[in-house]
Short mmCIF file of C-alpha atoms and ligand atoms in Angstrom, two decimals:
data_model
loop_
_atom_site.label_atom_id
_atom_site.label_comp_id
_atom_site.label_asym_id
_atom_site.label_seq_id
_atom_site.Cartn_x
_atom_site.Cartn_y
_atom_site.Cartn_z
CA MET A 1 70.19 122.02 36.55
CA SER A 2 73.13 120.39 38.30
CA LEU A 3 76.73 121.60 38.33
CA ALA A 4 77.95 118.52 40.17
CA ASN A 5 79.87 116.80 37.39
CA GLY A 6 83.60 117.05 37.87
CA ARG A 7 85.65 115.68 40.76
CA PRO A 8 83.34 115.26 43.76
CA TYR A 9 84.47 116.32 47.22
CA LEU A 10 83.49 114.12 50.16
CA ALA A 11 83.63 116.64 53.02
CA ILE A 12 82.37 114.24 55.70
CA PRO A 13 84.44 113.52 58.82
CA GLY A 14 85.56 110.10 57.74
CA PRO A 15 86.20 108.36 55.57
CA SER A 16 88.16 111.30 54.24
CA VAL A 17 89.47 112.02 50.76
CA ILE A 18 92.02 109.43 49.65
CA PRO A 19 95.03 110.92 47.85
CA ASP A 20 95.71 109.63 44.33
CA ARG A 21 99.16 108.60 45.53
CA VAL A 22 97.61 106.32 48.14
CA LEU A 23 95.17 104.82 45.64
CA GLN A 24 97.98 104.15 43.18
CA ALA A 25 100.14 102.55 45.87
CA MET A 26 97.28 100.16 46.65
CA HIS A 27 96.68 99.20 43.04
CA ARG A 28 98.58 95.93 43.01
CA GLY A 29 98.06 92.19 43.36
CA SER A 30 98.51 90.20 46.55
CA PRO A 31 102.15 90.10 47.64
CA ASN A 32 103.94 87.19 49.26
CA ILE A 33 103.21 87.37 52.99
CA TYR A 34 106.07 85.02 53.98
CA GLU A 35 109.09 86.81 52.61
CA GLY A 36 110.18 89.62 50.36
CA HIS A 37 109.18 93.21 49.86
CA LEU A 38 106.08 93.35 52.05
CA ILE A 39 108.01 92.24 55.13
CA GLU A 40 110.66 94.93 54.64
CA MET A 41 108.09 97.58 53.81
CA VAL A 42 106.10 96.86 56.97
CA ALA A 43 109.25 97.14 59.08
CA SER A 44 109.54 100.70 57.79
CA LEU A 45 106.06 101.64 59.08
CA TRP A 46 106.85 101.56 62.80
CA PRO A 47 109.09 104.63 63.06
CA ASP A 48 106.59 106.70 61.08
CA LEU A 49 103.63 105.47 63.09
CA ARG A 50 105.50 106.54 66.23
CA MET A 51 106.30 109.88 64.63
CA VAL A 52 102.67 110.75 63.85
CA ALA A 53 101.63 110.02 67.44
CA GLY A 54 104.68 111.65 69.00
CA THR A 55 105.86 108.64 70.93
CA THR A 56 108.78 106.28 71.34
CA GLY A 57 106.39 103.69 72.82
CA HIS A 58 104.83 100.53 71.44
CA VAL A 59 102.41 100.23 68.50
CA ALA A 60 99.90 97.48 67.75
CA MET A 61 98.05 97.39 64.42
CA TYR A 62 94.71 95.71 63.86
CA ILE A 63 92.50 94.97 60.89
CA GLY A 64 89.51 97.04 61.92
CA ASN A 65 87.87 100.43 62.17
CA GLY A 66 87.76 102.88 65.06
CA HIS A 67 85.29 100.77 66.99
CA ALA A 68 87.79 97.91 66.77
CA GLY A 69 90.46 100.28 68.09
CA TRP A 70 88.31 101.03 71.15
CA GLU A 71 87.81 97.34 71.87
CA ALA A 72 91.51 96.68 71.38
CA ALA A 73 92.33 99.35 73.96
CA ASN A 74 89.63 98.10 76.35
CA ALA A 75 90.80 94.50 76.06
CA ASN A 76 94.35 95.36 77.00
CA LEU A 77 93.67 98.01 79.63
CA PHE A 78 91.12 96.17 81.74
CA SER A 79 90.20 93.02 83.53
CA ARG A 80 86.55 92.22 84.16
CA GLY A 81 85.24 94.49 86.90
CA ASP A 82 88.04 97.05 86.61
CA LYS A 83 86.83 100.61 86.66
CA ALA A 84 87.08 103.21 83.86
CA LEU A 85 86.32 106.91 84.06
CA VAL A 86 85.08 108.12 80.66
CA LEU A 87 84.78 111.77 79.61
CA ALA A 88 81.87 112.32 77.20
CA VAL A 89 81.42 115.48 75.13
CA GLY A 90 79.40 113.88 72.33
CA GLN A 91 78.45 110.63 70.69
CA PHE A 92 81.91 109.12 70.46
CA GLY A 93 82.88 109.35 74.11
CA THR A 94 79.53 107.79 74.97
CA SER A 95 80.06 104.99 72.47
CA TRP A 96 83.53 104.19 73.81
CA ALA A 97 82.00 104.00 77.30
CA ASN A 98 79.30 101.64 76.01
CA SER A 99 81.86 99.36 74.39
CA ALA A 100 83.83 99.11 77.63
CA ARG A 101 80.68 98.46 79.67
CA ALA A 102 79.59 95.73 77.26
CA MET A 103 82.95 94.03 77.76
CA GLY A 104 82.51 93.90 81.53
CA VAL A 105 84.28 97.06 82.63
CA ASP A 106 82.73 99.07 85.48
CA VAL A 107 82.25 102.41 83.69
CA GLU A 108 81.66 105.81 85.26
CA VAL A 109 80.78 108.45 82.67
CA LEU A 110 81.37 112.14 83.25
CA ASP A 111 78.93 113.70 80.80
CA PHE A 112 79.63 117.32 79.90
CA GLY A 113 76.81 117.67 77.41
CA LYS A 114 77.40 118.16 73.70
CA SER A 115 78.39 121.79 73.33
CA ALA A 116 80.83 122.50 76.14
CA PRO A 117 84.32 121.17 76.74
CA ALA A 118 85.14 118.78 79.57
CA ASP A 119 85.36 120.57 82.92
CA MET A 120 88.70 119.53 84.38
CA ASN A 121 87.61 120.47 87.89
CA ARG A 122 84.95 117.79 87.70
CA VAL A 123 87.49 115.29 86.43
CA GLU A 124 89.86 116.12 89.26
CA ALA A 125 87.03 115.85 91.80
CA ALA A 126 85.95 112.45 90.45
CA LEU A 127 89.51 111.17 90.72
CA ARG A 128 89.94 112.58 94.24
CA ALA A 129 86.69 110.88 95.25
CA ASP A 130 88.21 107.57 94.16
CA SER A 131 90.50 107.38 97.19
CA GLY A 132 90.87 103.61 96.82
CA HIS A 133 92.23 104.09 93.29
CA LYS A 134 89.74 101.73 91.72
CA ILE A 135 89.78 103.69 88.46
CA LYS A 136 92.35 101.99 86.28
CA ALA A 137 92.16 104.36 83.32
CA VAL A 138 90.61 107.62 82.15
CA LEU A 139 89.23 107.41 78.60
CA THR A 140 88.60 110.45 76.44
CA THR A 141 88.31 111.60 72.87
CA GLN A 142 90.73 114.28 71.71
CA VAL A 143 88.15 115.51 69.22
CA ASP A 144 84.61 114.18 69.42
CA THR A 145 83.63 114.07 65.76
CA ALA A 146 79.92 114.39 66.47
CA SER A 147 80.12 117.62 68.48
CA SER A 148 83.54 118.77 67.15
CA ILE A 149 84.57 119.52 70.75
CA LYS A 150 88.28 119.23 71.48
CA THR A 151 89.46 118.03 74.84
CA ASP A 152 92.61 119.73 76.09
CA ILE A 153 94.79 116.69 76.74
CA PRO A 154 97.64 118.47 78.60
CA ARG A 155 95.02 120.02 80.92
CA LEU A 156 93.44 116.64 81.48
CA ARG A 157 96.84 115.19 82.34
CA ALA A 158 97.41 118.09 84.73
CA ALA A 159 94.05 117.43 86.44
CA MET A 160 94.95 113.76 86.88
CA ASP A 161 98.32 114.71 88.32
CA ALA A 162 96.74 117.33 90.60
CA ALA A 163 94.43 114.64 91.97
CA GLY A 164 97.47 112.46 92.60
CA HIS A 165 95.66 109.59 90.91
CA PRO A 166 97.64 106.78 89.22
CA ALA A 167 95.05 106.02 86.50
CA LEU A 168 96.35 105.55 82.98
CA LEU A 169 95.29 108.09 80.36
CA ALA A 170 93.85 106.70 77.11
CA VAL A 171 92.94 109.03 74.24
CA ASP A 172 90.81 108.38 71.15
CA CYS A 173 92.58 110.32 68.38
CA ILE A 174 90.59 108.71 65.59
CA ALA A 175 89.34 112.05 64.26
CA SER A 176 92.37 114.10 65.17
CA LEU A 177 95.58 112.17 64.47
CA GLY A 178 97.26 113.78 61.49
CA CYS A 179 95.02 116.86 61.86
CA ASP A 180 95.23 118.35 65.34
CA GLU A 181 98.41 118.77 67.34
CA PHE A 182 99.03 115.67 69.43
CA ARG A 183 102.17 114.71 71.38
CA MET A 184 101.62 111.42 73.15
CA ASP A 185 104.81 111.22 75.22
CA GLU A 186 105.21 114.92 75.94
CA TRP A 187 101.58 115.14 77.09
CA GLY A 188 101.77 112.07 79.33
CA VAL A 189 99.33 109.92 77.37
CA ASP A 190 99.58 106.19 78.06
CA VAL A 191 97.36 104.78 75.33
CA THR A 192 96.39 106.33 71.99
CA VAL A 193 93.76 104.90 69.65
CA ALA A 194 93.39 105.79 65.97
CA ALA A 195 92.18 104.40 62.68
CA CYS A 196 93.48 104.96 59.17
CA GLN A 197 90.54 106.54 57.35
CA LYS A 198 90.55 110.09 58.67
CA GLY A 199 93.74 112.11 59.09
CA LEU A 200 95.76 109.12 57.92
CA MET A 201 94.12 109.30 54.47
CA THR A 202 93.84 105.53 53.85
CA PRO A 203 90.63 103.59 53.10
CA PRO A 204 88.90 102.28 56.26
CA GLY A 205 90.34 99.02 57.57
CA LEU A 206 93.27 99.62 59.92
CA ALA A 207 93.14 100.47 63.62
CA PHE A 208 96.12 101.40 65.77
CA VAL A 209 96.84 101.36 69.48
CA TRP A 210 100.00 103.03 70.77
CA PHE A 211 100.90 102.22 74.37
CA SER A 212 103.56 103.36 76.76
CA GLU A 213 105.94 101.07 78.56
CA GLN A 214 104.11 101.97 81.75
CA ALA A 215 100.81 100.86 80.22
CA ARG A 216 102.41 97.62 79.05
CA LEU A 217 103.66 96.83 82.55
CA ARG A 218 100.51 97.89 84.40
CA CYS A 219 98.20 96.02 82.02
CA ALA A 220 100.22 92.83 81.66
CA GLY A 221 97.58 90.65 83.30
CA ALA A 222 94.43 92.21 81.82
CA ASP A 223 92.00 89.33 81.49
CA LEU A 224 89.87 90.85 78.73
CA ALA A 225 92.72 90.37 76.27
CA THR A 226 92.02 87.43 73.97
CA PRO A 227 94.62 86.11 71.51
CA TYR A 228 93.30 88.28 68.71
CA TRP A 229 93.18 91.54 70.67
CA ALA A 230 96.25 91.19 72.92
CA TRP A 231 98.61 94.01 72.03
CA GLY A 232 101.83 92.35 73.26
CA PRO A 233 102.43 89.86 70.41
CA ARG A 234 101.50 92.52 67.84
CA ALA A 235 103.92 95.06 69.21
CA GLU A 236 106.74 92.58 69.77
CA ALA A 237 106.08 90.07 67.00
CA GLU A 238 108.84 87.63 66.28
CA GLU A 239 107.05 86.25 63.24
CA PHE A 240 105.40 88.41 60.61
CA TRP A 241 101.95 86.76 61.00
CA GLN A 242 101.89 87.64 64.70
CA LEU A 243 101.61 91.32 63.78
CA TRP A 244 97.99 90.64 62.74
CA ASN A 245 97.35 87.32 64.41
CA GLY A 246 96.75 86.00 60.91
CA THR A 247 96.85 87.32 57.38
CA ALA A 248 98.20 90.85 57.01
CA PRO A 249 95.99 93.58 55.45
CA THR A 250 98.42 93.61 52.54
CA THR A 251 96.94 96.20 50.19
CA HIS A 252 96.08 98.61 52.98
CA LEU A 253 99.64 98.52 54.22
CA TYR A 254 100.91 99.80 50.89
CA GLY A 255 98.38 102.61 51.06
CA LEU A 256 99.39 103.42 54.62
CA ARG A 257 103.08 103.49 53.63
CA GLU A 258 102.31 106.11 51.00
CA ALA A 259 100.12 108.17 53.34
CA LEU A 260 102.86 108.17 55.99
CA ASP A 261 105.34 109.29 53.32
CA MET A 262 103.06 112.21 52.56
CA LEU A 263 102.82 113.20 56.23
CA HIS A 264 106.57 112.84 56.55
CA GLU A 265 107.24 115.03 53.52
CA GLU A 266 104.96 117.77 54.81
CA GLY A 267 106.11 117.46 58.42
CA MET A 268 103.71 117.14 61.36
CA PRO A 269 103.87 120.78 62.52
CA GLN A 270 102.94 121.91 59.00
CA VAL A 271 100.20 119.28 58.75
CA TRP A 272 98.70 120.63 61.99
CA ASN A 273 99.07 124.21 60.81
CA ARG A 274 97.31 123.48 57.55
CA HIS A 275 94.36 122.04 59.45
CA ARG A 276 94.35 124.92 61.91
CA VAL A 277 94.23 127.52 59.13
CA LEU A 278 91.57 125.71 57.08
CA ALA A 279 89.47 125.27 60.22
CA GLY A 280 89.88 129.00 60.85
CA ALA A 281 88.58 129.75 57.34
CA VAL A 282 85.49 127.62 57.96
CA TRP A 283 84.88 129.30 61.33
CA ALA A 284 85.25 132.76 59.81
CA ALA A 285 82.60 131.89 57.23
CA PHE A 286 80.24 130.56 59.88
CA ASP A 287 80.72 133.67 62.01
CA ALA A 288 79.59 135.82 59.08
CA TRP A 289 76.66 133.58 58.12
CA SER A 290 75.48 133.45 61.75
CA ALA A 291 75.61 137.22 62.09
CA GLY A 292 72.72 137.43 59.62
CA ASN A 293 70.76 134.41 60.87
CA PRO A 294 70.86 133.33 64.51
CA ALA A 295 69.54 129.89 63.53
CA ILE A 296 72.97 129.22 62.01
CA ALA A 297 75.45 128.56 64.81
CA MET A 298 78.60 126.56 65.27
CA ASN A 299 78.12 123.99 68.01
CA VAL A 300 81.16 125.06 70.01
CA ALA A 301 81.34 128.70 71.07
CA ASP A 302 85.03 129.06 71.94
CA PRO A 303 87.44 128.45 69.02
CA GLY A 304 89.96 127.02 71.48
CA ASP A 305 87.53 124.18 72.21
CA ARG A 306 86.99 123.28 68.55
CA GLY A 307 88.75 120.48 66.74
CA TRP A 308 90.80 121.35 63.66
CA SER A 309 89.42 118.52 61.53
CA VAL A 310 85.63 118.99 61.65
CA THR A 311 83.10 121.73 62.40
CA ALA A 312 79.61 120.88 63.63
CA ALA A 313 76.88 123.46 63.21
CA ARG A 314 73.19 124.05 63.64
CA PHE A 315 71.21 125.32 60.68
CA GLY A 316 67.66 125.13 61.95
CA ALA A 317 65.58 122.16 60.81
CA PRO A 318 65.02 121.28 58.01
CA HIS A 319 67.64 123.54 56.46
CA ALA A 320 70.70 121.43 57.27
CA THR A 321 69.30 118.48 55.32
CA ARG A 322 68.12 120.69 52.47
CA LEU A 323 71.53 122.33 52.24
CA ARG A 324 73.41 119.01 52.35
CA ASP A 325 71.19 117.65 49.57
CA TRP A 326 71.69 120.76 47.47
CA CYS A 327 75.47 120.78 47.89
CA GLU A 328 75.74 117.14 46.89
CA THR A 329 73.33 117.02 43.97
CA LYS A 330 73.91 120.48 42.54
CA ALA A 331 77.57 121.10 43.27
CA GLY A 332 79.39 117.83 44.05
CA VAL A 333 80.21 118.55 47.70
CA THR A 334 79.02 116.05 50.29
CA LEU A 335 78.73 117.46 53.82
CA GLY A 336 78.45 115.41 57.00
CA ILE A 337 75.18 114.64 58.76
CA GLY A 338 74.52 115.52 62.38
CA LEU A 339 75.33 112.60 64.64
CA GLY A 340 73.74 112.15 68.06
CA MET A 341 73.09 115.89 68.33
CA ALA A 342 69.38 116.00 67.59
CA PRO A 343 66.99 117.46 70.10
CA SER A 344 63.88 115.32 70.57
CA THR A 345 61.97 117.74 68.34
CA ASP A 346 64.27 116.95 65.40
CA PRO A 347 64.85 113.19 65.47
CA ALA A 348 65.98 113.10 61.86
CA TYR A 349 68.85 115.55 62.46
CA HIS A 350 67.48 117.96 59.88
CA GLY A 351 68.85 120.90 61.81
CA PHE A 352 72.50 119.96 62.10
CA LEU A 353 75.42 119.29 59.78
CA ARG A 354 79.17 118.89 59.85
CA VAL A 355 81.84 120.21 57.53
CA ALA A 356 85.02 118.15 57.49
CA HIS A 357 88.41 119.71 56.89
CA MET A 358 90.29 116.53 57.59
CA GLY A 359 93.27 114.80 56.01
CA HIS A 360 94.00 115.34 52.31
CA VAL A 361 92.44 118.78 52.13
CA ASN A 362 93.80 122.10 50.96
CA ALA A 363 92.72 125.71 50.61
CA HIS A 364 90.98 125.27 47.28
CA MET A 365 88.89 122.40 48.62
CA THR A 366 87.86 124.26 51.76
CA LEU A 367 87.18 127.57 50.02
CA GLY A 368 85.30 125.67 47.31
CA ALA A 369 83.13 123.87 49.86
CA LEU A 370 82.32 127.17 51.61
CA GLY A 371 81.44 128.82 48.30
CA VAL A 372 79.16 125.91 47.45
CA MET A 373 77.48 126.12 50.86
CA GLU A 374 76.75 129.80 50.37
CA ALA A 375 75.44 129.18 46.85
CA GLY A 376 73.14 126.56 48.35
CA MET A 377 71.88 128.92 51.03
CA GLN A 378 71.16 131.52 48.38
CA ALA A 379 69.41 129.06 46.07
CA LEU A 380 67.34 127.62 48.92
CA GLU A 381 66.58 131.05 50.37
CA ILE A 382 68.09 130.20 53.73
CA PRO A 383 68.91 133.60 55.28
CA TYR A 384 72.58 134.24 56.06
CA GLY A 385 74.84 137.13 56.89
CA PRO A 386 77.13 138.62 54.20
CA GLY A 387 80.89 138.51 53.92
CA ALA A 388 81.51 134.84 54.74
CA LEU A 389 83.63 134.07 51.71
CA ALA A 390 85.60 137.26 52.04
CA ALA A 391 86.31 136.35 55.66
CA ALA A 392 87.40 132.83 54.73
CA VAL A 393 89.62 134.17 51.94
CA LYS A 394 91.19 136.58 54.38
CA ALA A 395 91.94 133.77 56.85
CA VAL A 396 93.66 131.79 54.09
CA ALA A 397 95.52 134.77 52.63
CA ALA A 398 96.80 135.89 56.02
CA ALA A 399 98.28 132.47 56.74
CA ALA A 400 99.62 131.41 53.36
C1 PLP B 1 85.17 107.99 63.40
C2 PLP B 1 85.37 107.95 64.88
C3 PLP B 1 85.20 106.78 65.63
C4 PLP B 1 84.66 105.52 65.04
O1 PLP B 1 85.42 105.06 64.00
P1 PLP B 1 84.83 103.95 63.04
O2 PLP B 1 85.94 103.72 62.08
O3 PLP B 1 83.62 104.53 62.41
O4 PLP B 1 84.53 102.74 63.84
C5 PLP B 1 85.48 106.82 66.96
N1 PLP B 1 85.91 107.94 67.57
C6 PLP B 1 86.08 109.09 66.89
C7 PLP B 1 86.55 110.30 67.61
C8 PLP B 1 85.81 109.12 65.53
O5 PLP B 1 85.96 110.27 64.85
#
């Protein structure tokens, strides 16, 4: 028998749950794109977009997903043959590197594996080795959604400064903006990339690139920038159409307005805190489950190296797939698949899953998902240690 009827919970790391308020804001016909309400409403987005990223710098918006955001950043940062240093701690860092390479950038990847954080000594050494300063920018994820590893951005900035290297710092915050603490200006980030369908709680379709004045000046002649991708006209548009180099993503913009209102009402420090506490509840549950079954293990050992929006974990093949199927069909909770984490003995990722706690998510959703996971383990006879739900409840109770 299934107990899945009722409101389903999509607990995958993007797209995330869309708030009813955002859906309702989008439920409207096409507005006039030449004058009137849309134009004024869009003007109100810029201060809030800067607020979520913690910057007074420039913002360019694109119709696109996170992959589009990467290419937008690449196109403006680099000319053909320029060099990029990319930090990889999972699938997403690697994919950003691949996109830059495919566009003609000379890419050096520092690969730290998929379970350990980036080693800043290696980053510093790589930058010191580049005595001719050929590296134009360092690219990194803040949270790699596949591995759930968080890169410590202030420490990365410090390593770049210690090396005395002038490279720009570009950060993919697609999985972390609106979830994990991020302060673009304070942390010395030059370029930030995000998309709307994760912490920003809006259906997939908008990508954002924030860039500092320094990045604007240093990248002014980048020859990869085509009319569509060039960030300058978007950030300094004189005509409304220039913001998108064509038709505006009208309906999405109303959704984004509402989502930004929600973040504004809650306040960024509280938004980050909520994610931190809910992540802590998930980790407490995993610690208890793992204690009774060593095949269950979070991918990242040190909590300080884990993102606050998603937790990646091993379950031992084929149990991850069995558990995901059970949670979805029997209890209405959809968990994330493993992505790029499979050992060669498990090509179908049957031993790995991800639990999202990203965006429009609260204690009842997270505790509910954990309860469902444990019910699934019990029903499927996957061994697990006791006390997980009590530990998660304690984490929530202590914080709230
Ligand atoms: C989701 C994600 C992407 C890719 O975004 P798409 O919208 O799927 O193109 C890139 N980087 C990170 C860190 C992500 O979480």
